[in-house]
Amino acid sequence: MASCTAPRSVIHSGRVTPHGEFKVGANFGGNIASEPISQLKDVGEDAIKALASRDSVYYDGLVKSATKAAIAYTLDPVGPNFDFYVRYGVLPRVDVGYKYASGVHVLDAMYQFMGPLAGSAKSAERWYGSVGFQYAGQKSDVLSKIFLDKLSPILQFEASRRDVLVPLVFSRSFGVDEEFGNISFGVAYNHTFVEYGLVPGRLYEKVGGGKAVQLEGLTRKGNFPSYGLFVNAKIGAKRIFLLPALSMFYQNYGTFELLKGEQVDYSGITIVPSIGLQIGLGQGKAGR
């Protein structure tokens, strides 16, 4: 079930990348969301295969459950995630980054509002604080990511989503200027904008007199907030660090429309663990 998961792992510390320096790294993690897992357990793979083999299909409880699962999976894809990233200190208290996360392009920036200037070893102060902004967008044929792809001739489902993440990070340095790493924690706000479409293929319903008519498709938009807590660490020396991280989000996804005017409500908890490796590059400008 590997997929384009929402990039919500927070690995930042309160100290930004020093001015003129680079960071490069990679992370492996996952997105464990309660709502899509709950919806998918009601849809058996063997039943979907049997349904897809029919010449025509009438809208019933199984099709409804499959549709609910597809929408839930779009709202919060479940699966592993692997990303590469690079960060650069563009100003003394500002850095920017680019991340490629399993097919998703991610851009972000962080501003350090608390603590000594990053890259300066003159201060013994160990506490740092920063706030950031991250944007990610993706579009995918969600049914191709899981066994629901067998439904494609019957029900074509496509979706796109955009995520905006705002993390507030505080960290405690291990050594002066994070010489040996840090421990970080904070809160995060994420807002997701999603658009999805249901286009029936061989899907019908019975109307008066037993006549079969093809169901009409629909395209809908929605958005919802997520509220998260996170903790992470950076452990190492000589610019090579190991980065374990754990984030947890709660979201009330809201009400979404199914075929035949039916509606469904979603809400749930998402856990985002990750482990990564980071390398610092460049001499920086803090001491110049």
Coordinates of C-alpha atoms in Angstrom, one line a residue, residues 15 71 127 158 227 234:
R15 CA 17.7 26.3 15.2
I71 CA -12.3 8.8 -0.3
W127 CA 17.3 26.9 23.8
E158 CA -9.4 10.6 -9.2
Y227 CA -3.9 19.6 14.8
K234 CA 19.2 14.9 16.2

